[in-house]
XYZ file of C-alpha atoms in Angstrom:
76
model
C 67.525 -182.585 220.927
C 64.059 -181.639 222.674
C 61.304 -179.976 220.671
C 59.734 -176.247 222.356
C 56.761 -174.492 222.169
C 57.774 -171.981 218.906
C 59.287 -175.072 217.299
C 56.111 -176.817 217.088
C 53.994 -173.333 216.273
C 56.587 -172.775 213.116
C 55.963 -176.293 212.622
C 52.531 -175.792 212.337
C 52.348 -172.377 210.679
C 54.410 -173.712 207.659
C 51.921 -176.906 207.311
C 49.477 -174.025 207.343
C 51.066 -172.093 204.320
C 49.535 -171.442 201.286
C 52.001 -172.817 199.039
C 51.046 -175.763 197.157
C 52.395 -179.563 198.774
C 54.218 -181.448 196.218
C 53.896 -184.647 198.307
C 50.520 -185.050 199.935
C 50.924 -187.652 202.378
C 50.299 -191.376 201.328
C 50.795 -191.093 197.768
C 53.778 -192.476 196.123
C 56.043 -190.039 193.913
C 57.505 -190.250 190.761
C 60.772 -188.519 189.621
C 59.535 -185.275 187.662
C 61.518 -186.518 184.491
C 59.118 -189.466 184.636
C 56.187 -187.910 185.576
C 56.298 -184.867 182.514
C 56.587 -187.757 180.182
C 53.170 -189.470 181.348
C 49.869 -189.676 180.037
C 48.627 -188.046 183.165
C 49.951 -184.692 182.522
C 49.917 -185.029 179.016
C 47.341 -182.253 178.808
C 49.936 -179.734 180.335
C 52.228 -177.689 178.090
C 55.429 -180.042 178.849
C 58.077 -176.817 178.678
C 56.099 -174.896 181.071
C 55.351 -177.995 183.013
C 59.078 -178.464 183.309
C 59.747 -174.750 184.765
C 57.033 -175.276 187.474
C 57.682 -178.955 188.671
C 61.080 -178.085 190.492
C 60.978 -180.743 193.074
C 63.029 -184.104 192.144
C 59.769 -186.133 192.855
C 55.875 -185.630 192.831
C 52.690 -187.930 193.478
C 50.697 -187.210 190.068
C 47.714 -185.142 192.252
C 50.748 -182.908 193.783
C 52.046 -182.460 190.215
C 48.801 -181.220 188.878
C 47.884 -178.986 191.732
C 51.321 -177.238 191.507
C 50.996 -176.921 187.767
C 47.207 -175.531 187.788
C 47.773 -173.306 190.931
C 50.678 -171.861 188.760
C 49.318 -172.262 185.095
C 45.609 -170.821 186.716
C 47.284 -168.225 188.947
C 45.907 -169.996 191.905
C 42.204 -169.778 190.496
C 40.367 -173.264 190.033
């Protein structure tokens, strides 16, 4: 199967997208479960934590920018 023209724009516009990656590239992911338990997002309300982390892995700097774009309403 070839690749087109509006494949590679819609390709592009959703790598463009303002939602927040949960796996930047080159970082290696934990399971969530793990992850909530660790001392890195031990400053994090865990129960909240657990609503917003809905992806069955995250690198630790992916976790924490989808829990303070959420938890911050996308302020920093």
């Amino acid at each position: 199967m070839s690749r087109t023209k509006s494949d590679d724009a819609g390709m592009q516009q959703k790598e463009q997208g303002s939602t927040v990656d949960p796996h930047p590239p080159g970082e290696k992911k934990f399971p969530t479960g793990k992850l909530l338990k660790s001392k890195h997002l031990a400053a994090y309300q865990p129960d909240f934590a657990r609503v917003i982390l809905t992806e069955p892995a995250y690198s630790v700097s992916g976790a924490k920018e989808a829990l303070d774009a959420a938890l911050k309403g996308g302020r920093n």
